[in-house]
GROMACS .gro file of C-alpha atoms in nm:
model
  334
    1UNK     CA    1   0.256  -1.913   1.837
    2UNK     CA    2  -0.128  -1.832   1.908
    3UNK     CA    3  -0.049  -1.673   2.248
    4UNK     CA    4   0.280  -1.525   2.139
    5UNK     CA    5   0.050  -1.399   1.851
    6UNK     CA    6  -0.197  -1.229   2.115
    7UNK     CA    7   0.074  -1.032   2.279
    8UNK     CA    8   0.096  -0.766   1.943
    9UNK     CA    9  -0.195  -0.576   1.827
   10UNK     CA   10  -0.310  -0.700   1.523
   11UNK     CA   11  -0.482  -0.521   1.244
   12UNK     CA   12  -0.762  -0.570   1.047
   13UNK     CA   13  -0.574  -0.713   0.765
   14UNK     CA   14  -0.328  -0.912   0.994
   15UNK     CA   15  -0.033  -0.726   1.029
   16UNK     CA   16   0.122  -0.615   1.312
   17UNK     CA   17   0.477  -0.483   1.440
   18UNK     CA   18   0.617  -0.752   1.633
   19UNK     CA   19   0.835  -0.531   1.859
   20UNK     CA   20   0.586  -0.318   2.035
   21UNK     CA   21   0.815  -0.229   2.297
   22UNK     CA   22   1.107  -0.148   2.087
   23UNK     CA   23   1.227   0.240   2.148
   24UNK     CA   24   1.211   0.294   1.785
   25UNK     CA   25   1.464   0.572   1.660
   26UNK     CA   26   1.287   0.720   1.384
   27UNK     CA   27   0.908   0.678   1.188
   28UNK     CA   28   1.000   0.331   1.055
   29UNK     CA   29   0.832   0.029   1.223
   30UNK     CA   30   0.853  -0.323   1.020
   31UNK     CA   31   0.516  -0.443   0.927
   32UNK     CA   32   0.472  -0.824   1.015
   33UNK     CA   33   0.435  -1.148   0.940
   34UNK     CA   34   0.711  -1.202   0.703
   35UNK     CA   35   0.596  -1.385   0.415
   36UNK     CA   36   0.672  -1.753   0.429
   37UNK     CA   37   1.041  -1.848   0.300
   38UNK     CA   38   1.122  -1.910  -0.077
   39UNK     CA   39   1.168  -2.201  -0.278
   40UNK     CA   40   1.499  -2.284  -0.413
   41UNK     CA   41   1.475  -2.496  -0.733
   42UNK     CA   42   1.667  -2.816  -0.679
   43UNK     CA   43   1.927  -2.748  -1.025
   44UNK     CA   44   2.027  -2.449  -0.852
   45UNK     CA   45   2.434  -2.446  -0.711
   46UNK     CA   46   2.379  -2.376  -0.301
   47UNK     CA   47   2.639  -2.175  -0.120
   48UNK     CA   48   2.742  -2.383   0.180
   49UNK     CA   49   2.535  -2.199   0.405
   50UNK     CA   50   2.197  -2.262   0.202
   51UNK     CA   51   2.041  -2.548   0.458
   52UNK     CA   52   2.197  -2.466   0.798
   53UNK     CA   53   2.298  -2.078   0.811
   54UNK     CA   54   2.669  -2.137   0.849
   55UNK     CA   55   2.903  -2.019   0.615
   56UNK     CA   56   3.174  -2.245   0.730
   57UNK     CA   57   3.362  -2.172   0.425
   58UNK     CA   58   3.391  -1.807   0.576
   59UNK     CA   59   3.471  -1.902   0.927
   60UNK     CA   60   3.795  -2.072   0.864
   61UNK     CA   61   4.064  -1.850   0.953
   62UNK     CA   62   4.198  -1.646   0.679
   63UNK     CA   63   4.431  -1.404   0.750
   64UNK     CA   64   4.364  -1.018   0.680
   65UNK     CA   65   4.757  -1.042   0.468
   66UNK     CA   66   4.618  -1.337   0.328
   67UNK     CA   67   4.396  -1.155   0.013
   68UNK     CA   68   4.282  -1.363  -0.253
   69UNK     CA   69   4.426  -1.309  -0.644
   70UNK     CA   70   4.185  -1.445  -0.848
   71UNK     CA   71   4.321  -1.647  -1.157
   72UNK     CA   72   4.165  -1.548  -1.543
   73UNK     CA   73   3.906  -1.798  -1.469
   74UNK     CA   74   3.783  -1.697  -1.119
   75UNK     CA   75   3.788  -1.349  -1.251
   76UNK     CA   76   3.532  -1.457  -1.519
   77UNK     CA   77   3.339  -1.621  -1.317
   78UNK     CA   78   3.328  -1.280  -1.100
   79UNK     CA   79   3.218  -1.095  -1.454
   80UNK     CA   80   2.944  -1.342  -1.497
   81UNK     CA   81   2.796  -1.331  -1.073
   82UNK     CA   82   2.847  -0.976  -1.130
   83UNK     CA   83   2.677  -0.898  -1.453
   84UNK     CA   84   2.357  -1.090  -1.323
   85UNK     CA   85   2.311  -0.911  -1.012
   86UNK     CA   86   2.327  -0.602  -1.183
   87UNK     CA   87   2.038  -0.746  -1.418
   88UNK     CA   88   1.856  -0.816  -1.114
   89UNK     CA   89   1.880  -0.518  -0.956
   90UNK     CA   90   1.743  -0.325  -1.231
   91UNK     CA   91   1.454  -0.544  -1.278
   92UNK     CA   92   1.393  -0.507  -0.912
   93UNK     CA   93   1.428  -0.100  -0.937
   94UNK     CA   94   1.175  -0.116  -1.180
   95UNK     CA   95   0.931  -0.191  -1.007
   96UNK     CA   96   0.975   0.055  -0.743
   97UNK     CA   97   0.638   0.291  -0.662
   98UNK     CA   98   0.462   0.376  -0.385
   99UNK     CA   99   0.249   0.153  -0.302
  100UNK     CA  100   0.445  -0.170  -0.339
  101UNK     CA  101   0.582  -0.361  -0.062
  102UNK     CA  102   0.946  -0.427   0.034
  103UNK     CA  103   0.805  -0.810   0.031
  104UNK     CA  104   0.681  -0.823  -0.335
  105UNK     CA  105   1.074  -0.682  -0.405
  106UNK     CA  106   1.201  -0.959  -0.239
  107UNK     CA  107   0.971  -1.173  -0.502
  108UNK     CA  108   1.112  -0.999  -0.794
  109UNK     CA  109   1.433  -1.033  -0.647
  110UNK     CA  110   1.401  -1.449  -0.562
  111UNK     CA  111   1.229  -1.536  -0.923
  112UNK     CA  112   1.475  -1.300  -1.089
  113UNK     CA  113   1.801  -1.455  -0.942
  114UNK     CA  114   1.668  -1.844  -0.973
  115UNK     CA  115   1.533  -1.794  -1.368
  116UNK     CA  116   1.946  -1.630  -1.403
  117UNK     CA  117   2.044  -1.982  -1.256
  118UNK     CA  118   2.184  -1.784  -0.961
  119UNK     CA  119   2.120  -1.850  -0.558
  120UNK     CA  120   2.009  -1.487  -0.399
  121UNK     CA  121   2.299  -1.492  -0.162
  122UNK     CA  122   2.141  -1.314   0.143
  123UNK     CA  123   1.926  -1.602   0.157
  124UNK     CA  124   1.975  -1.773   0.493
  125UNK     CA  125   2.305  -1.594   0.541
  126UNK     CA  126   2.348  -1.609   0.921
  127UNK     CA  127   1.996  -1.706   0.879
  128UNK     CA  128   1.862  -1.428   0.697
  129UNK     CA  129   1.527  -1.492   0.615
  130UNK     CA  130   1.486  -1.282   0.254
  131UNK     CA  131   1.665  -1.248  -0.056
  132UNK     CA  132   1.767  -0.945  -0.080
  133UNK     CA  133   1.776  -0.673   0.178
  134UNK     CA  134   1.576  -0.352   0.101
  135UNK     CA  135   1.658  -0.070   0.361
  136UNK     CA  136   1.398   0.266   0.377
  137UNK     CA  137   1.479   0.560   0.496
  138UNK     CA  138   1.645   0.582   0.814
  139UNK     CA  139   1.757   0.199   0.772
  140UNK     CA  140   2.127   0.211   0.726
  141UNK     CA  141   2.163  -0.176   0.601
  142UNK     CA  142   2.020  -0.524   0.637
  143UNK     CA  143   1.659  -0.401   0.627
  144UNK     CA  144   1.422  -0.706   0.595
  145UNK     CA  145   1.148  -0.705   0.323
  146UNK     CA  146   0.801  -0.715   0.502
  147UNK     CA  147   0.462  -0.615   0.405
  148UNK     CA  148   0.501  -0.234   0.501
  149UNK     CA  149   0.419  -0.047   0.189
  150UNK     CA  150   0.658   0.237  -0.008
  151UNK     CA  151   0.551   0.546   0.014
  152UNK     CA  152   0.588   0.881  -0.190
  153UNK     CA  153   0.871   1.068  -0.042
  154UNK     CA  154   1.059   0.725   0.088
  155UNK     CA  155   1.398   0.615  -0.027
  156UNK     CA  156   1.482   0.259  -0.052
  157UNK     CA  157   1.833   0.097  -0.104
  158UNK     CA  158   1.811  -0.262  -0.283
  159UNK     CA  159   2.117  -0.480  -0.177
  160UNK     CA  160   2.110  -0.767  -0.434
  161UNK     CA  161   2.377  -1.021  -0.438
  162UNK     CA  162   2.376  -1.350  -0.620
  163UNK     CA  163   2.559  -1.689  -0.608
  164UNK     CA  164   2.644  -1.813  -0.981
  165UNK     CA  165   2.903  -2.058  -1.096
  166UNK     CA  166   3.036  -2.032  -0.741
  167UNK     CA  167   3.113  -1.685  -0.703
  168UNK     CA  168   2.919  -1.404  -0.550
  169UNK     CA  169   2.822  -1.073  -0.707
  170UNK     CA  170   2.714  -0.793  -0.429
  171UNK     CA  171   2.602  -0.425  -0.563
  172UNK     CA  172   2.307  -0.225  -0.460
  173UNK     CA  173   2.184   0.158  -0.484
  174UNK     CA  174   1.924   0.371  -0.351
  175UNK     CA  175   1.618   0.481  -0.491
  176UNK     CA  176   1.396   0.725  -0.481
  177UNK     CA  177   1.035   0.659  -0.436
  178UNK     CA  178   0.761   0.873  -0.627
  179UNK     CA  179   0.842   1.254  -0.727
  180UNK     CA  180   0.812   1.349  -0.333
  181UNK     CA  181   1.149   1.232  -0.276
  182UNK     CA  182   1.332   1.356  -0.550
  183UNK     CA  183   1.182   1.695  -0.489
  184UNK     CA  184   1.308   1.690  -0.122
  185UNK     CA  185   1.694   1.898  -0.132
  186UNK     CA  186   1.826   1.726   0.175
  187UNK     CA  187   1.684   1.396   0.044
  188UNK     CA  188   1.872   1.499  -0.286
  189UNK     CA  189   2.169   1.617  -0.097
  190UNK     CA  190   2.213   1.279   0.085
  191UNK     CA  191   2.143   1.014  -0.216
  192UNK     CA  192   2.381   1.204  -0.490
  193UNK     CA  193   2.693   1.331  -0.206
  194UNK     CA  194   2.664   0.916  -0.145
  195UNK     CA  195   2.674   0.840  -0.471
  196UNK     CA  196   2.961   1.046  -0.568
  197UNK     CA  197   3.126   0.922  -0.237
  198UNK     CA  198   3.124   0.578  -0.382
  199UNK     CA  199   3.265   0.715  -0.733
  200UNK     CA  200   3.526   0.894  -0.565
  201UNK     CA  201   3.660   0.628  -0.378
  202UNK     CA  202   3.686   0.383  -0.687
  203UNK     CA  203   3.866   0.676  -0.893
  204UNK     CA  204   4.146   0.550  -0.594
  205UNK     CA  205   4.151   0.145  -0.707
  206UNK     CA  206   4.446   0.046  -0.884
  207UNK     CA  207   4.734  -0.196  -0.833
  208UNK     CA  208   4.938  -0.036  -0.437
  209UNK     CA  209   4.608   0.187  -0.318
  210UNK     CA  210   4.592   0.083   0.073
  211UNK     CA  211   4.254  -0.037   0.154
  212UNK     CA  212   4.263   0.208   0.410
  213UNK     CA  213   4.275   0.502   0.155
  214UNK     CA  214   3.889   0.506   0.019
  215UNK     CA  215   3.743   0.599   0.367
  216UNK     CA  216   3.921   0.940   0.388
  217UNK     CA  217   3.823   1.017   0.050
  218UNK     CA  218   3.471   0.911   0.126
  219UNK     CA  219   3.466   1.140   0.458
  220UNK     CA  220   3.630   1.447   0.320
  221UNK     CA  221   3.320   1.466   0.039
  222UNK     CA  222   3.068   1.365   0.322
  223UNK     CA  223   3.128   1.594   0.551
  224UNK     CA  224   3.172   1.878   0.252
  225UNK     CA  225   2.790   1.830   0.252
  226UNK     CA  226   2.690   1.770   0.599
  227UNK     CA  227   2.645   1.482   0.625
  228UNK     CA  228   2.766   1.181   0.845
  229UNK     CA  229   2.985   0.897   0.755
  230UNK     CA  230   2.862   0.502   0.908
  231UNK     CA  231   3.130   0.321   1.110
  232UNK     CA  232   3.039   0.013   1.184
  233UNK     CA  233   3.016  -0.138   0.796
  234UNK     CA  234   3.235  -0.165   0.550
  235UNK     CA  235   3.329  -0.281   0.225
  236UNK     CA  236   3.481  -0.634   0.176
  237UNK     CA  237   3.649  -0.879   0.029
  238UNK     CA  238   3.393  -1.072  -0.205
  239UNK     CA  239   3.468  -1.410  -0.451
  240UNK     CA  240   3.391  -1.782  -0.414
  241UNK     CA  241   3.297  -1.624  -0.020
  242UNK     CA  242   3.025  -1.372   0.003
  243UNK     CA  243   3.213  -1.154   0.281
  244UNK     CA  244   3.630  -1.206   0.365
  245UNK     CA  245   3.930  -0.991   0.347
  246UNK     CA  246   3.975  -0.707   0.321
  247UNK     CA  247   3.777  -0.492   0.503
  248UNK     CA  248   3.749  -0.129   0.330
  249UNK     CA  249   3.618   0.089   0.618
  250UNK     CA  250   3.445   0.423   0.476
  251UNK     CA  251   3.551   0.627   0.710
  252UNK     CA  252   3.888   0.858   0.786
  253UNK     CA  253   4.225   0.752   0.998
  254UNK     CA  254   4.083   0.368   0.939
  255UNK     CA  255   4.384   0.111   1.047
  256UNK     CA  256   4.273  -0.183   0.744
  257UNK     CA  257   4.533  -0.351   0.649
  258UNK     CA  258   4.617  -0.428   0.309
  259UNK     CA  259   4.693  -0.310  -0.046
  260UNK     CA  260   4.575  -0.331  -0.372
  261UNK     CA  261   4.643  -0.620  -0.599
  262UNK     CA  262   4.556  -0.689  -0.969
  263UNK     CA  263   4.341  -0.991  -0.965
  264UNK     CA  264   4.162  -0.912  -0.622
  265UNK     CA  265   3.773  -0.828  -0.585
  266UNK     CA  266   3.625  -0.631  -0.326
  267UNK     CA  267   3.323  -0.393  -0.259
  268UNK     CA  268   3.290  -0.019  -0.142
  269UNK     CA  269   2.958   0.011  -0.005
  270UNK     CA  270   2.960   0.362   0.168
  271UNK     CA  271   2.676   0.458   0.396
  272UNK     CA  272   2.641   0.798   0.454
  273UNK     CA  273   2.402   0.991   0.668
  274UNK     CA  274   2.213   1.338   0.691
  275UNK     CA  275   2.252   1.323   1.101
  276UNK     CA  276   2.450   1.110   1.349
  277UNK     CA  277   2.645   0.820   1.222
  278UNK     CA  278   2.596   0.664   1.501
  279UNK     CA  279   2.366   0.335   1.440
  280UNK     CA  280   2.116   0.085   1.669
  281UNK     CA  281   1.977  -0.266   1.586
  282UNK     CA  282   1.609  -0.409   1.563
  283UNK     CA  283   1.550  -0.687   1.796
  284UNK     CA  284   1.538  -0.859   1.420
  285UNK     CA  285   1.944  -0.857   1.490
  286UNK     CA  286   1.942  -0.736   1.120
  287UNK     CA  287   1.795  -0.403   1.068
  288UNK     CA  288   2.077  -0.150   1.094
  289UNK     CA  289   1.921   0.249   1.189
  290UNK     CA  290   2.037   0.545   1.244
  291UNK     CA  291   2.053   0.665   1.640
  292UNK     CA  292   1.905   0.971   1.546
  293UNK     CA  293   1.617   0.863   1.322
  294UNK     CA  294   1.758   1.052   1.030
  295UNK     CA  295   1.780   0.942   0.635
  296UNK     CA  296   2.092   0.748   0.519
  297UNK     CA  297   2.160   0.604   0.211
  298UNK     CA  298   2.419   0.370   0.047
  299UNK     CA  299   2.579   0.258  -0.309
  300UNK     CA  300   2.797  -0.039  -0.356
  301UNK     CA  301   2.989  -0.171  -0.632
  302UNK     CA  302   3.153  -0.486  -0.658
  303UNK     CA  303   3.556  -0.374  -0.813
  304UNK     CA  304   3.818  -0.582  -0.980
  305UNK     CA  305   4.141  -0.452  -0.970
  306UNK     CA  306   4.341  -0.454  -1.294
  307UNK     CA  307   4.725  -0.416  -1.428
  308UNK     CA  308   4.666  -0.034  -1.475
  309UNK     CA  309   4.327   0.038  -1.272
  310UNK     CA  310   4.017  -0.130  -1.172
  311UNK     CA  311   3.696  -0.284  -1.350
  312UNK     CA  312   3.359  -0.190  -1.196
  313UNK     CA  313   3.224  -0.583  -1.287
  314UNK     CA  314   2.889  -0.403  -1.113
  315UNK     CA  315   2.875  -0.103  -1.334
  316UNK     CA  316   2.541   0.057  -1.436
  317UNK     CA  317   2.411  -0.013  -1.777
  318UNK     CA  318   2.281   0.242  -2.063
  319UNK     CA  319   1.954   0.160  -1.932
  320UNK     CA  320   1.975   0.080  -1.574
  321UNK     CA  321   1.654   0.282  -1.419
  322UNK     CA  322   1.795   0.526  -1.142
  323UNK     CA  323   2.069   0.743  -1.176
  324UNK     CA  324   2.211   1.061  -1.081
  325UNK     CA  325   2.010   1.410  -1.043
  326UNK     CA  326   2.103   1.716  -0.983
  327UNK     CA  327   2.146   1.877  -0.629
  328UNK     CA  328   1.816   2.090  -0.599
  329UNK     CA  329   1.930   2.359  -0.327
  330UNK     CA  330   2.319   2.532  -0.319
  331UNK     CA  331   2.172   2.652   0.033
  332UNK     CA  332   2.181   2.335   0.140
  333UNK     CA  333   2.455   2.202   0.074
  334UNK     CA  334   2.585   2.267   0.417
   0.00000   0.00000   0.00000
């Protein structure tokens, strides 16, 4: 470790990027060492993945017909996941500034999720190191909280999903960081057209939507704005597993197979961009950017579909810090 150490420049304070010789597509660089890995309380229920970074549960074969109606109970215990993630989240938004770290997020994330009783499901997922993933600026998804500080003028999305009773709960939203941002009209443009993309596409869930039907919706409003539409992720499938079927691409002339039951859960997570939609990976194999280096930004409910509709078991609360603002500049709008 000493001599692997010696090979990045290290600051004063001991950080240091530990891909020097990464062609980095944008400003962003992640600010190592990672802080050392949390403690999970023994009385806490583990997700089968927990010690070893499988999900085995997840890699049996399930086929993409095969979607999962959830009995009364399971749908309860999707309520109860559900409704504590979206506590979590907004005590983690709270304490959004510049100034903070994506690291001491990841803290208020852990302690917030373990006091709820609750696993933080990212949490060795495929070995993911963090519990939660918190994803600036031109980080599409999967960004790993490190010590680099938030600055005035950033946005962050906090993707906070939690293991209770044996189900999983998966929502996040972006945020803006310190009046900068929110005074920025493509910034603006980006976060709220993503926002609404997400709304839009749930205004679709009820009992026979195709899963294939949210990503044209989701395009049509992106590209009203200018703005680019992310491929490679979608929504999914989300109960006693953290990710199954289906998959709900975001994106136009998708071929997902599937439709819309009462009793099953899924997410739309859109991820929407101001340039290219094209993405590239860290040498973290986590941290998801845009080609071009440009801003993205994503919102993600967890949905329930009903007899007549669906239930947004994710939904914001009357005081849930963030939240829409108007769209500064007509001009552009693109």
């Amino acid at each position: 470790m000493a001599t692997h150490k010696a090979m990045h420049k290290t600051n004063a304070n001991g950080h240091y990027n530990p891909f020097p010789s990464f062609s980095y597509t944008g400003p962003l660089r992640p600010v190592y060492p990672l802080s050392p890995k949390r403690a999970v309380p023994a009385h806490i229920k583990l997700p089968d993945y927990s010690e070893d970074g499988n999900p085995k549960s997840e890699r049996k074969f399930i086929s993409r017909n095969n979607i999962k109606v959830l009995d009364k109970k399971e749908q309860e215990g999707m309520r109860k996941a559900c409704r504590i993630g979206r506590e979590v989240l907004d005590i983690v938004a709270r304490e959004i500034r510049p100034g903070v770290t994506t690291d001491y997020l990841d803290e208020v994330t852990h302690n917030a999720s373990i006091e709820r009783d609750s696993y933080p499901s990212p949490l060795n997922y495929f070995h993911f190191p963090k519990s939660v993933c918190t994803s600036v600026n031109e980080v599409i998804c999967h960004g790993i909280p490190d010590q680099r500080v938030l600055l005035d003028g950033d946005i962050v999305n906090i993707d906070v999903s939690v293991y209770h009773g044996g189900f999983h709960g998966d929502l996040n939203e972006t945020y803006y960081v310190g009046p900068k941002a929110s005074a920025d009209p493509d910034v603006v443009r980006l976060v709220e057209t993503t926002r609404e993309c997400l709304d839009q596409a749930i205004q679709l869930v009820k009992p026979g939507m195709l899963f294939r039907d949210p990503g044209g919706v989701i395009e049509k409003h992106a590209k009203s704005r200018g703005c680019g539409v992310v491929k490679t992720y979608c929504g999914h499938g989300i109960n006693q597993l953290f990710h199954t079927v289906p998959n709900v691409p975001h994106y136009a002339k998708n071929k997902a197979v599937g439709i819309a039951k009462p009793g099953m859960c899924f997410t739309i997570e859109p991820m929407i961009t101001l340039g290219t939609y094209k993405d590239k990976t860290w040498p973290d194999d986590w941290t998801s950017v845009t080609q071009d280096g440009s801003k993205t930004a994503q919102f993600e409910h967890t949905l329930l579909v009903t007899e007549t509709g669906v239930e947004v078991l994710t939904a914001r609360l009357a005081d849930s810090p963030g939240g829409p603002i108007p769209i500064l500049d007509a001009k552009s709008e693109g």
